[in-house]
PDB file of C-alpha atoms in Angstrom:
ATOM      1  CA  MET A   1     -32.540  46.522 185.167  1.00 39.00           C
ATOM      2  CA  GLU A   2     -30.560  49.106 183.301  1.00 43.00           C
ATOM      3  CA  ASP A   3     -27.034  49.895 182.266  1.00 43.00           C
ATOM      4  CA  PHE A   4     -25.351  52.852 183.943  1.00 42.00           C
ATOM      5  CA  PRO A   5     -27.549  55.963 183.529  1.00 46.00           C
ATOM      6  CA  ASP A   6     -26.239  58.617 181.149  1.00 44.00           C
ATOM      7  CA  MET A   7     -25.211  60.863 184.023  1.00 42.00           C
ATOM      8  CA  TYR A   8     -22.613  58.237 185.076  1.00 42.00           C
ATOM      9  CA  GLN A   9     -21.249  57.381 181.651  1.00 39.00           C
ATOM     10  CA  GLY A  10     -17.540  58.087 181.538  1.00 39.00           C
ATOM     11  CA  LYS A  11     -17.070  57.541 185.268  1.00 43.00           C
ATOM     12  CA  ASP A  12     -15.089  54.617 186.579  1.00 45.00           C
ATOM     13  CA  PRO A  13     -17.623  51.791 187.021  1.00 46.00           C
ATOM     14  CA  GLU A  14     -15.679  50.598 190.056  1.00 47.00           C
ATOM     15  CA  ASP A  15     -16.692  53.786 191.892  1.00 52.00           C
ATOM     16  CA  ILE A  16     -20.345  52.830 191.560  1.00 50.00           C
ATOM     17  CA  GLU A  17     -19.916  49.087 191.786  1.00 52.00           C
ATOM     18  CA  SER A  18     -18.144  49.482 195.112  1.00 55.00           C
ATOM     19  CA  PHE A  19     -21.697  49.908 196.406  1.00 52.00           C
ATOM     20  CA  GLN A  20     -22.708  46.505 195.001  1.00 58.00           C
ATOM     21  CA  GLY A  21     -25.847  45.239 196.719  1.00 59.00           C
ATOM     22  CA  GLU A  22     -26.593  48.630 198.297  1.00 67.00           C
ATOM     23  CA  ARG A  23     -28.991  51.446 197.559  1.00 73.00           C
ATOM     24  CA  ARG A  24     -27.367  54.823 197.097  1.00 78.00           C
ATOM     25  CA  LYS A  25     -28.748  58.292 196.447  1.00 86.00           C
ATOM     26  CA  ILE A  26     -26.809  60.628 194.166  1.00 87.00           C
ATOM     27  CA  ILE A  27     -27.688  64.256 193.524  1.00 91.00           C
ATOM     28  CA  GLN A  28     -28.706  65.036 189.950  1.00 90.00           C
ATOM     29  CA  PRO A  29     -26.282  67.398 188.132  1.00 90.00           C
ATOM     30  CA  THR A  30     -29.079  69.951 187.574  1.00 90.00           C
ATOM     31  CA  SER A  31     -29.733  70.163 191.323  1.00 91.00           C
ATOM     32  CA  LEU A  32     -26.054  70.763 192.026  1.00 92.00           C
ATOM     33  CA  LYS A  33     -26.486  74.176 190.382  1.00 90.00           C
ATOM     34  CA  ASP A  34     -29.520  75.114 192.487  1.00 92.00           C
ATOM     35  CA  PRO A  35     -28.844  78.492 194.207  1.00 93.00           C
ATOM     36  CA  LYS A  36     -30.499  77.251 197.409  1.00 93.00           C
ATOM     37  CA  LEU A  37     -28.129  74.301 197.574  1.00 95.00           C
ATOM     38  CA  GLU A  38     -25.158  76.581 196.890  1.00 94.00           C
ATOM     39  CA  LYS A  39     -26.341  78.865 199.692  1.00 94.00           C
ATOM     40  CA  LEU A  40     -26.644  75.945 202.123  1.00 95.00           C
ATOM     41  CA  LYS A  41     -23.146  74.761 201.260  1.00 95.00           C
ATOM     42  CA  SER A  42     -21.791  78.276 201.736  1.00 94.00           C
ATOM     43  CA  VAL A  43     -23.478  78.662 205.139  1.00 94.00           C
ATOM     44  CA  LEU A  44     -22.097  75.306 206.299  1.00 96.00           C
ATOM     45  CA  VAL A  45     -18.576  76.131 205.108  1.00 95.00           C
ATOM     46  CA  ASN A  46     -18.696  79.489 206.909  1.00 93.00           C
ATOM     47  CA  TRP A  47     -20.046  77.802 210.048  1.00 94.00           C
ATOM     48  CA  ILE A  48     -17.228  75.267 210.074  1.00 95.00           C
ATOM     49  CA  ASN A  49     -14.574  77.912 209.487  1.00 93.00           C
ATOM     50  CA  SER A  50     -15.903  80.220 212.204  1.00 92.00           C
ATOM     51  CA  THR A  51     -16.162  77.299 214.631  1.00 92.00           C
ATOM     52  CA  LEU A  52     -12.588  76.166 213.957  1.00 92.00           C
ATOM     53  CA  LYS A  53     -11.090  79.629 213.507  1.00 90.00           C
ATOM     54  CA  GLU A  54      -8.986  79.400 216.668  1.00 88.00           C
ATOM     55  CA  GLU A  55      -7.497  76.155 215.388  1.00 88.00           C
ATOM     56  CA  HIS A  56      -6.495  77.831 212.102  1.00 88.00           C
ATOM     57  CA  ILE A  57      -8.437  75.281 210.065  1.00 88.00           C
ATOM     58  CA  VAL A  58     -10.004  76.457 206.811  1.00 91.00           C
ATOM     59  CA  VAL A  59     -12.490  74.454 204.759  1.00 93.00           C
ATOM     60  CA  GLN A  60     -13.018  75.345 201.118  1.00 92.00           C
ATOM     61  CA  SER A  61     -14.994  72.370 199.795  1.00 92.00           C
ATOM     62  CA  LEU A  62     -17.437  70.131 201.660  1.00 93.00           C
ATOM     63  CA  GLU A  63     -16.844  67.401 199.097  1.00 87.00           C
ATOM     64  CA  GLU A  64     -13.057  67.439 199.395  1.00 91.00           C
ATOM     65  CA  ASP A  65     -12.352  68.500 202.983  1.00 93.00           C
ATOM     66  CA  ILE A  66     -14.691  66.403 205.146  1.00 94.00           C
ATOM     67  CA  PHE A  67     -14.117  62.843 203.957  1.00 93.00           C
ATOM     68  CA  ASP A  68     -10.986  61.936 205.957  1.00 91.00           C
ATOM     69  CA  GLY A  69     -12.386  62.712 209.427  1.00 90.00           C
ATOM     70  CA  LEU A  70     -10.017  65.554 210.354  1.00 92.00           C
ATOM     71  CA  ILE A  71     -12.640  68.312 210.260  1.00 94.00           C
ATOM     72  CA  LEU A  72     -15.343  66.184 211.895  1.00 94.00           C
ATOM     73  CA  HIS A  73     -12.950  65.279 214.703  1.00 93.00           C
ATOM     74  CA  HIS A  74     -12.155  68.935 215.414  1.00 92.00           C
ATOM     75  CA  LEU A  75     -15.836  69.938 215.226  1.00 94.00           C
ATOM     76  CA  LEU A  76     -16.749  67.197 217.689  1.00 92.00           C
ATOM     77  CA  GLY A  77     -14.098  68.403 220.094  1.00 91.00           C
ATOM     78  CA  ARG A  78     -14.989  72.074 219.742  1.00 90.00           C
ATOM     79  CA  LEU A  79     -18.791  71.701 219.840  1.00 90.00           C
ATOM     80  CA  ALA A  80     -19.269  68.769 222.196  1.00 87.00           C
ATOM     81  CA  GLY A  81     -16.005  68.680 224.145  1.00 87.00           C
ATOM     82  CA  VAL A  82     -15.374  65.107 222.978  1.00 85.00           C
ATOM     83  CA  LEU A  83     -11.706  64.233 222.565  1.00 84.00           C
ATOM     84  CA  LEU A  84     -11.098  60.914 220.838  1.00 86.00           C
ATOM     85  CA  SER A  85      -7.968  58.808 220.742  1.00 81.00           C
ATOM     86  CA  VAL A  86      -7.473  58.873 216.982  1.00 84.00           C
ATOM     87  CA  GLU A  87      -4.556  59.911 214.855  1.00 81.00           C
ATOM     88  CA  GLU A  88      -4.620  63.568 213.888  1.00 80.00           C
ATOM     89  CA  ILE A  89      -3.852  63.036 210.215  1.00 82.00           C
ATOM     90  CA  ALA A  90      -4.848  59.734 208.628  1.00 81.00           C
ATOM     91  CA  VAL A  91      -3.058  59.290 205.317  1.00 84.00           C
ATOM     92  CA  THR A  92      -4.119  55.892 204.023  1.00 91.00           C
ATOM     93  CA  SER A  93      -7.665  54.983 203.069  1.00 90.00           C
ATOM     94  CA  ALA A  94      -7.764  52.250 205.709  1.00 92.00           C
ATOM     95  CA  ALA A  95      -6.604  54.639 208.434  1.00 91.00           C
ATOM     96  CA  GLN A  96      -9.159  57.243 207.384  1.00 92.00           C
ATOM     97  CA  THR A  97     -11.929  54.655 207.492  1.00 92.00           C
ATOM     98  CA  ARG A  98     -10.927  53.504 210.976  1.00 93.00           C
ATOM     99  CA  LYS A  99     -10.826  57.106 212.157  1.00 93.00           C
ATOM    100  CA  LEU A 100     -14.247  57.854 210.692  1.00 93.00           C
ATOM    101  CA  GLU A 101     -15.734  54.789 212.398  1.00 94.00           C
ATOM    102  CA  VAL A 102     -14.687  56.103 215.813  1.00 94.00           C
ATOM    103  CA  ILE A 103     -15.758  59.684 215.064  1.00 93.00           C
ATOM    104  CA  LEU A 104     -19.174  58.823 213.624  1.00 93.00           C
ATOM    105  CA  GLU A 105     -19.930  56.473 216.485  1.00 92.00           C
ATOM    106  CA  ALA A 106     -19.312  59.325 218.942  1.00 92.00           C
ATOM    107  CA  LEU A 107     -21.169  61.831 216.760  1.00 91.00           C
ATOM    108  CA  ASN A 108     -24.208  59.602 216.355  1.00 89.00           C
ATOM    109  CA  GLU A 109     -24.360  59.214 220.123  1.00 88.00           C
ATOM    110  CA  LYS A 110     -24.269  62.987 220.631  1.00 86.00           C
ATOM    111  CA  LEU A 111     -26.915  63.448 217.929  1.00 85.00           C
ATOM    112  CA  GLY A 112     -29.179  60.987 219.727  1.00 80.00           C
ATOM    113  CA  LEU A 113     -29.068  58.484 216.894  1.00 76.00           C
ATOM    114  CA  GLN A 114     -29.594  55.123 218.533  1.00 61.00           C
ATOM    115  CA  ASP A 115     -29.607  53.030 215.361  1.00 62.00           C
ATOM    116  CA  SER A 116     -26.896  54.083 212.916  1.00 59.00           C
ATOM    117  CA  SER A 117     -28.516  51.982 210.192  1.00 59.00           C
ATOM    118  CA  LEU A 118     -31.347  54.523 210.077  1.00 59.00           C
ATOM    119  CA  SER A 119     -29.069  57.517 209.501  1.00 76.00           C
ATOM    120  CA  ARG A 120     -28.594  59.267 206.178  1.00 87.00           C
ATOM    121  CA  TRP A 121     -24.839  58.998 206.402  1.00 92.00           C
ATOM    122  CA  SER A 122     -22.300  56.250 207.027  1.00 91.00           C
ATOM    123  CA  VAL A 123     -18.547  55.765 207.171  1.00 93.00           C
ATOM    124  CA  LYS A 124     -18.566  54.480 203.617  1.00 92.00           C
ATOM    125  CA  LEU A 125     -20.639  57.375 202.260  1.00 93.00           C
ATOM    126  CA  ILE A 126     -18.662  60.100 204.021  1.00 94.00           C
ATOM    127  CA  HIS A 127     -15.335  58.571 203.025  1.00 94.00           C
ATOM    128  CA  SER A 128     -16.455  58.292 199.394  1.00 92.00           C
ATOM    129  CA  LYS A 129     -17.064  62.085 199.396  1.00 93.00           C
ATOM    130  CA  ASP A 130     -20.815  61.617 199.023  1.00 93.00           C
ATOM    131  CA  LEU A 131     -22.147  65.185 199.077  1.00 95.00           C
ATOM    132  CA  LEU A 132     -25.702  64.250 200.034  1.00 95.00           C
ATOM    133  CA  ALA A 133     -24.615  62.235 203.070  1.00 94.00           C
ATOM    134  CA  THR A 134     -22.135  64.941 204.083  1.00 96.00           C
ATOM    135  CA  LEU A 135     -24.834  67.626 203.914  1.00 96.00           C
ATOM    136  CA  HIS A 136     -27.278  65.568 205.959  1.00 94.00           C
ATOM    137  CA  LEU A 137     -24.629  65.016 208.641  1.00 95.00           C
ATOM    138  CA  LEU A 138     -23.587  68.669 208.848  1.00 95.00           C
ATOM    139  CA  VAL A 139     -27.194  69.905 208.953  1.00 93.00           C
ATOM    140  CA  ALA A 140     -27.880  67.466 211.801  1.00 91.00           C
ATOM    141  CA  MET A 141     -24.820  68.782 213.649  1.00 92.00           C
ATOM    142  CA  VAL A 142     -25.971  72.385 213.263  1.00 91.00           C
ATOM    143  CA  ARG A 143     -29.444  71.519 214.565  1.00 87.00           C
ATOM    144  CA  CYS A 144     -27.924  69.756 217.571  1.00 86.00           C
ATOM    145  CA  PHE A 145     -24.988  71.969 218.524  1.00 86.00           C
ATOM    146  CA  GLN A 146     -25.905  75.408 217.188  1.00 84.00           C
ATOM    147  CA  PRO A 147     -29.686  75.571 216.678  1.00 79.00           C
ATOM    148  CA  ASN A 148     -29.644  79.384 216.498  1.00 78.00           C
ATOM    149  CA  LEU A 149     -27.730  79.262 213.220  1.00 84.00           C
ATOM    150  CA  GLU A 150     -30.110  80.153 210.413  1.00 85.00           C
ATOM    151  CA  LEU A 151     -29.951  77.652 207.572  1.00 89.00           C
ATOM    152  CA  PRO A 152     -31.499  78.394 204.173  1.00 89.00           C
ATOM    153  CA  PRO A 153     -35.062  77.026 204.304  1.00 88.00           C
ATOM    154  CA  ASN A 154     -36.720  74.600 201.910  1.00 87.00           C
ATOM    155  CA  VAL A 155     -33.546  73.214 200.308  1.00 92.00           C
ATOM    156  CA  ARG A 156     -34.508  70.215 198.195  1.00 92.00           C
ATOM    157  CA  VAL A 157     -32.560  68.306 195.583  1.00 93.00           C
ATOM    158  CA  GLU A 158     -33.492  65.783 192.937  1.00 92.00           C
ATOM    159  CA  VAL A 159     -31.618  62.548 193.437  1.00 91.00           C
ATOM    160  CA  VAL A 160     -31.272  59.275 191.602  1.00 87.00           C
ATOM    161  CA  LEU A 161     -31.771  56.269 193.837  1.00 86.00           C
ATOM    162  CA  LEU A 162     -29.422  53.561 192.562  1.00 78.00           C
ATOM    163  CA  GLU A 163     -29.559  49.895 193.382  1.00 77.00           C
ATOM    164  CA  VAL A 164     -26.496  48.103 192.080  1.00 67.00           C
ATOM    165  CA  ASN A 165     -26.182  44.370 191.495  1.00 67.00           C
ATOM    166  CA  ARG A 166     -24.367  42.069 189.092  1.00 68.00           C
ATOM    167  CA  SER A 167     -26.976  42.385 186.355  1.00 66.00           C
ATOM    168  CA  GLY A 168     -26.849  46.179 186.254  1.00 66.00           C
ATOM    169  CA  ILE A 169     -28.343  49.197 187.946  1.00 66.00           C
ATOM    170  CA  LYS A 170     -31.929  49.896 188.863  1.00 75.00           C
ATOM    171  CA  SER A 171     -32.554  53.622 189.149  1.00 76.00           C
ATOM    172  CA  GLU A 172     -35.420  55.910 190.039  1.00 85.00           C
ATOM    173  CA  LYS A 173     -35.713  59.613 190.737  1.00 87.00           C
ATOM    174  CA  GLU A 174     -37.004  61.230 193.907  1.00 88.00           C
ATOM    175  CA  ILE A 175     -36.807  64.479 195.872  1.00 89.00           C
ATOM    176  CA  GLU A 176     -34.583  64.655 198.937  1.00 90.00           C
ATOM    177  CA  ILE A 177     -35.276  67.270 201.620  1.00 89.00           C
ATOM    178  CA  LEU A 178     -32.168  68.836 203.190  1.00 92.00           C
ATOM    179  CA  THR A 179     -33.859  71.612 205.198  1.00 88.00           C
ATOM    180  CA  ASP A 180     -37.502  72.178 206.065  1.00 77.00           C
ATOM    181  CA  GLU A 181     -39.686  74.949 204.690  1.00 64.00           C
ATOM    182  CA  SER A 182     -38.867  76.837 207.861  1.00 57.00           C
ATOM    183  CA  ASP A 183     -35.729  75.121 209.077  1.00 47.00           C
ATOM    184  CA  SER A 184     -35.750  76.968 212.375  1.00 51.00           C
ATOM    185  CA  ALA A 185     -38.744  75.888 214.417  1.00 51.00           C
ATOM    186  CA  THR A 186     -38.225  78.920 216.637  1.00 51.00           C
ATOM    187  CA  ASP A 187     -38.621  81.220 213.628  1.00 53.00           C
ATOM    188  CA  ALA A 188     -41.813  79.434 212.680  1.00 49.00           C
ATOM    189  CA  LEU A 189     -43.194  79.974 216.146  1.00 51.00           C
ATOM    190  CA  SER A 190     -42.081  83.593 216.291  1.00 50.00           C
ATOM    191  CA  SER A 191     -44.000  84.412 213.133  1.00 47.00           C
ATOM    192  CA  SER A 192     -47.095  82.519 214.204  1.00 46.00           C
ATOM    193  CA  ASP A 193     -50.286  84.349 215.076  1.00 44.00           C
ATOM    194  CA  SER A 194     -51.198  81.672 217.589  1.00 44.00           C
ATOM    195  CA  GLU A 195     -51.896  82.958 221.100  1.00 48.00           C
ATOM    196  CA  ASP A 196     -50.286  79.849 222.535  1.00 60.00           C
ATOM    197  CA  PRO A 197     -47.202  79.000 220.440  1.00 60.00           C
ATOM    198  CA  ILE A 198     -45.911  76.389 222.878  1.00 65.00           C
ATOM    199  CA  GLU A 199     -49.063  74.333 222.459  1.00 65.00           C
ATOM    200  CA  GLN A 200     -48.396  74.599 218.723  1.00 65.00           C
ATOM    201  CA  LEU A 201     -44.765  73.579 219.261  1.00 65.00           C
ATOM    202  CA  LEU A 202     -45.685  70.427 221.127  1.00 65.00           C
ATOM    203  CA  LYS A 203     -47.640  69.263 218.087  1.00 64.00           C
ATOM    204  CA  LEU A 204     -44.559  69.428 215.866  1.00 61.00           C
ATOM    205  CA  GLU A 205     -42.152  66.628 215.025  1.00 61.00           C
ATOM    206  CA  PRO A 206     -39.816  65.614 217.905  1.00 67.00           C
ATOM    207  CA  HIS A 207     -36.689  67.017 216.196  1.00 66.00           C
ATOM    208  CA  LYS A 208     -38.340  70.439 215.906  1.00 65.00           C
ATOM    209  CA  ILE A 209     -39.347  70.392 219.570  1.00 71.00           C
ATOM    210  CA  ASN A 210     -35.757  69.534 220.494  1.00 74.00           C
ATOM    211  CA  THR A 211     -34.488  72.286 218.200  1.00 74.00           C
ATOM    212  CA  VAL A 212     -36.552  74.885 220.063  1.00 75.00           C
ATOM    213  CA  LYS A 213     -35.515  73.544 223.464  1.00 79.00           C
ATOM    214  CA  ARG A 214     -31.828  73.625 222.495  1.00 81.00           C
ATOM    215  CA  ALA A 215     -32.184  77.149 221.113  1.00 81.00           C
ATOM    216  CA  ILE A 216     -33.782  78.329 224.351  1.00 84.00           C
ATOM    217  CA  MET A 217     -31.135  76.588 226.457  1.00 86.00           C
ATOM    218  CA  HIS A 218     -28.386  78.187 224.374  1.00 85.00           C
ATOM    219  CA  PHE A 219     -30.064  81.566 224.821  1.00 85.00           C
ATOM    220  CA  VAL A 220     -30.418  81.099 228.596  1.00 89.00           C
ATOM    221  CA  ASN A 221     -26.838  79.937 229.126  1.00 87.00           C
ATOM    222  CA  LYS A 222     -25.471  82.781 227.033  1.00 86.00           C
ATOM    223  CA  LYS A 223     -27.304  85.274 229.253  1.00 85.00           C
ATOM    224  CA  MET A 224     -26.395  83.509 232.506  1.00 87.00           C
ATOM    225  CA  SER A 225     -22.724  82.953 231.724  1.00 84.00           C
ATOM    226  CA  THR A 226     -21.776  86.303 233.289  1.00 83.00           C
ATOM    227  CA  LEU A 227     -23.109  84.976 236.603  1.00 85.00           C
ATOM    228  CA  GLY A 228     -21.152  81.757 236.264  1.00 86.00           C
ATOM    229  CA  LEU A 229     -24.337  79.701 235.968  1.00 86.00           C
ATOM    230  CA  GLN A 230     -25.274  77.033 233.447  1.00 86.00           C
ATOM    231  CA  VAL A 231     -28.562  75.267 232.827  1.00 88.00           C
ATOM    232  CA  THR A 232     -28.466  71.643 231.713  1.00 87.00           C
ATOM    233  CA  ASP A 233     -31.907  70.467 232.856  1.00 86.00           C
ATOM    234  CA  MET A 234     -34.596  72.952 231.833  1.00 85.00           C
ATOM    235  CA  GLU A 235     -37.497  71.649 233.900  1.00 84.00           C
ATOM    236  CA  LYS A 236     -35.574  70.790 237.062  1.00 90.00           C
ATOM    237  CA  GLN A 237     -33.330  73.847 237.359  1.00 92.00           C
ATOM    238  CA  PHE A 238     -36.136  76.378 236.897  1.00 93.00           C
ATOM    239  CA  SER A 239     -38.495  74.661 239.336  1.00 93.00           C
ATOM    240  CA  ASP A 240     -37.279  76.532 242.437  1.00 93.00           C
ATOM    241  CA  GLY A 241     -37.543  79.970 240.770  1.00 93.00           C
ATOM    242  CA  VAL A 242     -34.017  81.110 241.594  1.00 93.00           C
ATOM    243  CA  ILE A 243     -32.455  80.920 238.125  1.00 93.00           C
ATOM    244  CA  LEU A 244     -35.688  82.210 236.599  1.00 94.00           C
ATOM    245  CA  LEU A 245     -35.537  85.329 238.765  1.00 93.00           C
ATOM    246  CA  LEU A 246     -31.859  85.873 238.014  1.00 92.00           C
ATOM    247  CA  LEU A 247     -32.537  85.403 234.286  1.00 93.00           C
ATOM    248  CA  ILE A 248     -35.345  87.968 234.327  1.00 91.00           C
ATOM    249  CA  GLY A 249     -33.042  90.433 236.072  1.00 90.00           C
ATOM    250  CA  GLN A 250     -30.261  89.821 233.541  1.00 89.00           C
ATOM    251  CA  LEU A 251     -32.569  90.261 230.568  1.00 89.00           C
ATOM    252  CA  GLU A 252     -34.459  93.270 231.853  1.00 86.00           C
ATOM    253  CA  GLY A 253     -31.438  95.025 233.320  1.00 86.00           C
ATOM    254  CA  PHE A 254     -32.443  95.218 236.946  1.00 82.00           C
ATOM    255  CA  PHE A 255     -31.386  93.579 240.186  1.00 80.00           C
ATOM    256  CA  VAL A 256     -33.923  91.527 242.085  1.00 79.00           C
ATOM    257  CA  PRO A 257     -33.293  92.257 245.794  1.00 82.00           C
ATOM    258  CA  LEU A 258     -32.264  89.140 247.662  1.00 79.00           C
ATOM    259  CA  TYR A 259     -34.812  89.854 250.386  1.00 81.00           C
ATOM    260  CA  ASP A 260     -37.583  89.507 247.789  1.00 83.00           C
ATOM    261  CA  PHE A 261     -36.978  85.777 247.291  1.00 88.00           C
ATOM    262  CA  ASN A 262     -35.322  82.717 248.780  1.00 90.00           C
ATOM    263  CA  ILE A 263     -31.870  82.359 247.239  1.00 90.00           C
ATOM    264  CA  THR A 264     -31.558  78.792 248.605  1.00 91.00           C
ATOM    265  CA  PRO A 265     -35.096  77.437 248.925  1.00 92.00           C
ATOM    266  CA  VAL A 266     -35.299  74.361 251.123  1.00 90.00           C
ATOM    267  CA  ASN A 267     -38.910  73.319 250.626  1.00 92.00           C
ATOM    268  CA  ALA A 268     -41.808  73.480 248.189  1.00 91.00           C
ATOM    269  CA  THR A 269     -43.328  76.503 249.923  1.00 93.00           C
ATOM    270  CA  GLU A 270     -40.210  78.631 249.399  1.00 93.00           C
ATOM    271  CA  MET A 271     -39.914  77.419 245.812  1.00 94.00           C
ATOM    272  CA  LEU A 272     -43.547  78.370 245.210  1.00 94.00           C
ATOM    273  CA  GLN A 273     -42.926  81.830 246.652  1.00 93.00           C
ATOM    274  CA  ASN A 274     -39.960  82.334 244.298  1.00 93.00           C
ATOM    275  CA  VAL A 275     -41.867  81.284 241.204  1.00 93.00           C
ATOM    276  CA  THR A 276     -44.814  83.487 242.185  1.00 93.00           C
ATOM    277  CA  VAL A 277     -42.476  86.490 242.437  1.00 92.00           C
ATOM    278  CA  ALA A 278     -41.018  85.613 239.024  1.00 92.00           C
ATOM    279  CA  LEU A 279     -44.429  85.379 237.357  1.00 91.00           C
ATOM    280  CA  ASP A 280     -45.495  88.665 238.951  1.00 89.00           C
ATOM    281  CA  LEU A 281     -42.362  90.283 237.495  1.00 89.00           C
ATOM    282  CA  LEU A 282     -43.210  88.911 234.059  1.00 89.00           C
ATOM    283  CA  ASP A 283     -46.673  90.441 234.328  1.00 85.00           C
ATOM    284  CA  ASP A 284     -45.096  93.779 235.317  1.00 83.00           C
ATOM    285  CA  ILE A 285     -42.853  93.833 232.226  1.00 84.00           C
ATOM    286  CA  GLY A 286     -45.716  93.026 229.884  1.00 82.00           C
ATOM    287  CA  LEU A 287     -45.342  89.278 229.503  1.00 79.00           C
ATOM    288  CA  PRO A 288     -48.672  87.960 230.811  1.00 69.00           C
ATOM    289  CA  THR A 289     -48.662  84.534 232.458  1.00 71.00           C
ATOM    290  CA  THR A 290     -52.375  84.178 233.159  1.00 63.00           C
ATOM    291  CA  ASN A 291     -52.416  80.592 231.861  1.00 76.00           C
ATOM    292  CA  ILE A 292     -49.481  79.493 234.003  1.00 85.00           C
ATOM    293  CA  GLU A 293     -49.781  78.484 237.632  1.00 88.00           C
ATOM    294  CA  PRO A 294     -46.690  78.766 239.877  1.00 91.00           C
ATOM    295  CA  GLN A 295     -47.271  75.204 241.001  1.00 92.00           C
ATOM    296  CA  ASP A 296     -46.841  74.021 237.408  1.00 90.00           C
ATOM    297  CA  ILE A 297     -43.296  75.386 237.296  1.00 92.00           C
ATOM    298  CA  VAL A 298     -42.478  73.941 240.719  1.00 93.00           C
ATOM    299  CA  SER A 299     -43.765  70.527 239.677  1.00 92.00           C
ATOM    300  CA  GLN A 300     -41.443  70.674 236.617  1.00 90.00           C
ATOM    301  CA  ASP A 301     -44.240  70.780 234.050  1.00 89.00           C
ATOM    302  CA  VAL A 302     -42.452  71.048 230.693  1.00 85.00           C
ATOM    303  CA  THR A 303     -45.261  72.975 228.978  1.00 85.00           C
ATOM    304  CA  ALA A 304     -45.452  75.646 231.674  1.00 88.00           C
ATOM    305  CA  THR A 305     -41.660  76.006 231.861  1.00 90.00           C
ATOM    306  CA  LEU A 306     -41.386  76.303 228.089  1.00 87.00           C
ATOM    307  CA  LYS A 307     -44.136  78.942 227.955  1.00 86.00           C
ATOM    308  CA  VAL A 308     -42.281  81.174 230.409  1.00 89.00           C
ATOM    309  CA  LEU A 309     -38.860  80.731 228.808  1.00 90.00           C
ATOM    310  CA  TYR A 310     -40.170  81.107 225.283  1.00 84.00           C
ATOM    311  CA  ALA A 311     -41.855  84.409 226.189  1.00 84.00           C
ATOM    312  CA  LEU A 312     -38.481  85.722 227.397  1.00 88.00           C
ATOM    313  CA  PHE A 313     -36.657  84.203 224.422  1.00 84.00           C
ATOM    314  CA  LYS A 314     -39.044  85.761 221.920  1.00 79.00           C
ATOM    315  CA  LYS A 315     -38.667  89.202 223.485  1.00 80.00           C
ATOM    316  CA  HIS A 316     -34.898  89.208 223.887  1.00 79.00           C
ATOM    317  CA  LYS A 317     -33.395  86.773 221.348  1.00 68.00           C
ATOM    318  CA  SER A 318     -32.299  89.495 218.920  1.00 55.00           C
ATOM    319  CA  ARG A 319     -30.774  91.748 221.545  1.00 56.00           C
TER     320      ARG A 319
END
């Protein structure tokens, strides 16, 4: 066991000893000056400010502006439509902690985090203005709610892992990954030379697969919003071919005559006819679907559905 490391000499020991019996990661001072980390912080600040622009909320510092729950509460409402019964401005430390408990519980649920003990953030860490925990939380929120936002890739920081107990501090250094080498899985697939990128996608980690699916869903809903349509279930809602045909028409700038397909298919045969028309259209516009059978789409096969939507996404995402 050791005394406080040099990097913490001069700081109030109570700040560190408040984590008695816990393990805590703290970013090394040299890493705080890393240009990649500065870029990530800048992107996150700009993202928050653009998201909350209509509410006239401005964030200047992730360390100083996130800890009390106000910003997280507004982001949760704006991005996920979740309105919580918490006080708008919590002044005391106890009130801020109570507010954060409610907010993080709702956020973790939206982020698909079943066991909060496995997360890289907590009420205590966020409230103590822990930059590492705050960054992990905000990056997770971007990946979930706005996967098209490009984060700086390969952001890594050196941290000291502290374990505090009554006899002193045990410390060791390690590298913490904040963003992947290619943080956007869709970018990684777009630049791949693979003839079948979706097969490659399905071999990736689950969070990257979900990132691509959310990006495609965001892309689809953005294009379909002018028709008053929204997709919430990728496999199910494309299985009858109707939304797929409308999407192709929206993206390619032409109207698919209603007599060419069944606008309200009532059986598998009509659904199969719709999907066949859609795949024929994709062939006509230069997006071959030779490895996709119409029946696969109708039967809600996730691989087949993703292949079709990704082909459209790849062609039109920058337009």
